[in-house]
XYZ file of C-alpha atoms in Angstrom:
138
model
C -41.196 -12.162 -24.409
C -40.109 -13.955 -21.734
C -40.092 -18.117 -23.449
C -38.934 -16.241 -26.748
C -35.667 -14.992 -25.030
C -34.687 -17.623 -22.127
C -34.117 -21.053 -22.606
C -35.747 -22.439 -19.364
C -38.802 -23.389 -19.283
C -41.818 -24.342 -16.634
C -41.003 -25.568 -13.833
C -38.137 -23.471 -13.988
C -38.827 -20.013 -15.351
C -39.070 -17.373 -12.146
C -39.788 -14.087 -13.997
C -43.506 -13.726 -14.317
C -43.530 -10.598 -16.675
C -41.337 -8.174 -17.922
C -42.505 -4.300 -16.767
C -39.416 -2.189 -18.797
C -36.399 -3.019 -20.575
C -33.633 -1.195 -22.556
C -31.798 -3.979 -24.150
C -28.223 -4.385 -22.732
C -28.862 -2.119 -20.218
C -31.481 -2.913 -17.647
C -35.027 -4.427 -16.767
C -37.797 -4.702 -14.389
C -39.816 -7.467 -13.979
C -41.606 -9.808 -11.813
C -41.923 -12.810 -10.203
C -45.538 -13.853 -8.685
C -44.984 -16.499 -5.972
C -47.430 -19.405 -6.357
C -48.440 -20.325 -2.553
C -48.519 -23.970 -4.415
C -45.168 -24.472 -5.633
C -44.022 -27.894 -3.945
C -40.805 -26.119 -2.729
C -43.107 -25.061 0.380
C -43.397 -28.736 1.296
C -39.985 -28.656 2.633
C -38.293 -25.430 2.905
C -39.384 -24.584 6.188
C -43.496 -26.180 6.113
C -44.249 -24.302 9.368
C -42.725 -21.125 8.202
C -42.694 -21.108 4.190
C -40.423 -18.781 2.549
C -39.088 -18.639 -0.933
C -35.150 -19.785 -0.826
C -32.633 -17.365 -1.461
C -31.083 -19.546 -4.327
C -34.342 -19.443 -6.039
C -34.074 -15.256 -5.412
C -31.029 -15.554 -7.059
C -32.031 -17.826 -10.252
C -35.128 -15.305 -10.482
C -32.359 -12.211 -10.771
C -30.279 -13.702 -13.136
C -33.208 -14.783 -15.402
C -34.605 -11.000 -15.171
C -30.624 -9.831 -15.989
C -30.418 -12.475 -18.972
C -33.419 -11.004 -20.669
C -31.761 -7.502 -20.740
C -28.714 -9.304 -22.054
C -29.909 -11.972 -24.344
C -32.085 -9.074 -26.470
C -28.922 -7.148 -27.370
C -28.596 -8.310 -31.445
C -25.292 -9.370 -30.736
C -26.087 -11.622 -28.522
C -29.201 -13.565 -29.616
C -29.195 -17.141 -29.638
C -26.900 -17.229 -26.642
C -27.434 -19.042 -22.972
C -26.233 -17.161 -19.901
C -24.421 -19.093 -17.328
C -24.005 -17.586 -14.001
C -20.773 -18.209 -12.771
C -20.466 -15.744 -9.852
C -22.481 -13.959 -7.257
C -21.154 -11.152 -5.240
C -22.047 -9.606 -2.381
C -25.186 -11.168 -1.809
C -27.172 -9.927 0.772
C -30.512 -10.872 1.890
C -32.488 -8.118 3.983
C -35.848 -9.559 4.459
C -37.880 -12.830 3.436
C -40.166 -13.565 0.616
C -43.280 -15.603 1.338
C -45.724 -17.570 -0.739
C -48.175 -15.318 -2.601
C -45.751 -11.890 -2.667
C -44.977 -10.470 -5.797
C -41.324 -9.812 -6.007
C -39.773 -7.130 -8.424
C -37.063 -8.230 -9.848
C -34.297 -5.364 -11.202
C -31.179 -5.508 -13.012
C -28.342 -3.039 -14.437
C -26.003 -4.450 -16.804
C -22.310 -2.710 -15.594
C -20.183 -4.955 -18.240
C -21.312 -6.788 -21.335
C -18.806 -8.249 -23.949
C -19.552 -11.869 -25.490
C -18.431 -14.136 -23.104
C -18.739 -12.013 -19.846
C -21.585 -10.011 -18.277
C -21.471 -8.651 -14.917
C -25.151 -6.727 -13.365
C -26.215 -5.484 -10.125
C -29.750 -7.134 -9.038
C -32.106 -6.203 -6.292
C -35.485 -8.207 -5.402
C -37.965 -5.927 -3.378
C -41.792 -6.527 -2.603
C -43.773 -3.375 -1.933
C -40.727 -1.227 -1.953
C -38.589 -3.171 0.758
C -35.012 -4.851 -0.500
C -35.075 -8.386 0.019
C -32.048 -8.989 -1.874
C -29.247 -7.047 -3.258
C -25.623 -8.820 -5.138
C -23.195 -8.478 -7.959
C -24.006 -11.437 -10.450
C -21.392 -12.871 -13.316
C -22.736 -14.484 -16.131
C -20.559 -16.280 -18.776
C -22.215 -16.465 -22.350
C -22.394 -19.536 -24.658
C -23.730 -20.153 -28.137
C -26.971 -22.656 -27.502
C -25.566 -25.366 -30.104
C-alpha cells in the first residue's frame, strides 16, 4: 500500500506499515526505527535519537496516505507547506516503534490541513497541525 500511494521511496519512506485507514479521513501506521540508519552517526552519536524533522516527514507521509487514496485525489504529490504547533514531549530512540496518527480536518484539491501525533507505547512524542499543498505528479 504504502510504494503504491507515496511517491518517495527508500531511503526516504518513514511509514513502515499502515494499521487502519478511512480514506480522506484518518490513519494509523508505523514507523520501525532501524538502530542502523546512518542518521545515528551524527545526530547526537553518544546519545542517538531520531530528529524531530524526520518525526515530522514520518507524520506527513502517514497523513498523505489518508489523503492521496481519496479517488479524487489519486495521482497527486503532497507538499507540506506548514507545520503548526509542533510540540515534542519525549524522544524517540533507535529500535522504538513509533505510531504514527493522522486526522484529516480540511481536504479540497490544493489544500489539506491534519492533526498528527507520534507516540511509542502509548506516550506522545509529538503532537502539530500540518498543511499540505497538493500537485498533479506530471
Amino acid at each position: 500500500v504504502i510504494e503504491s500511494v507515496l511517491p518517495h521511496r527508500d531511503p526516504f519512506v518513514w511509514v513502515s506499515r499502515v494499521l487502519e485507514c478511512e480514506p480522506g479521513v484518518s490513519v494509523k501506521a508505523e514507523l520501525d526505527v532501524d538502530p542502523a540508519l546512518p542518521l545515528f552517526a551524527g545526530h547526537f552519536p553518544d546519545y542517538p535519537v531520531l530528529p524531530g524533522v524526520i518525526i515530522m516527514e514520518a507524520l506527513a507521509q502517514c497523513a498523505s496516505i489518508a489523503v492521496l487514496q481519496s479517488p479524487e485525489l489519486r495521482g497527486c504529490i503532497g507538499f507540506l507547506t506548514g507545520i503548526d504547533a509542533a510540540k515534542f514531549r519525549r524522544q524517540v530512540a533507535p529500535g522504538e516503534t513509533v505510531t504514527l496518527r493522522a486526522t484529516i480536518v480540511k481536504s479540497s484539491r490544493r489544500l489539506v490541513v491534519a492533526e498528527v501525533e507520534a507516540s511509542v507505547d502509548g506516550e506522545v512524542c509529538a503532537t502539530a497541525t500540518q498543511k499540505y499543498v497538493l500537485a498533479p505528479k506530471e
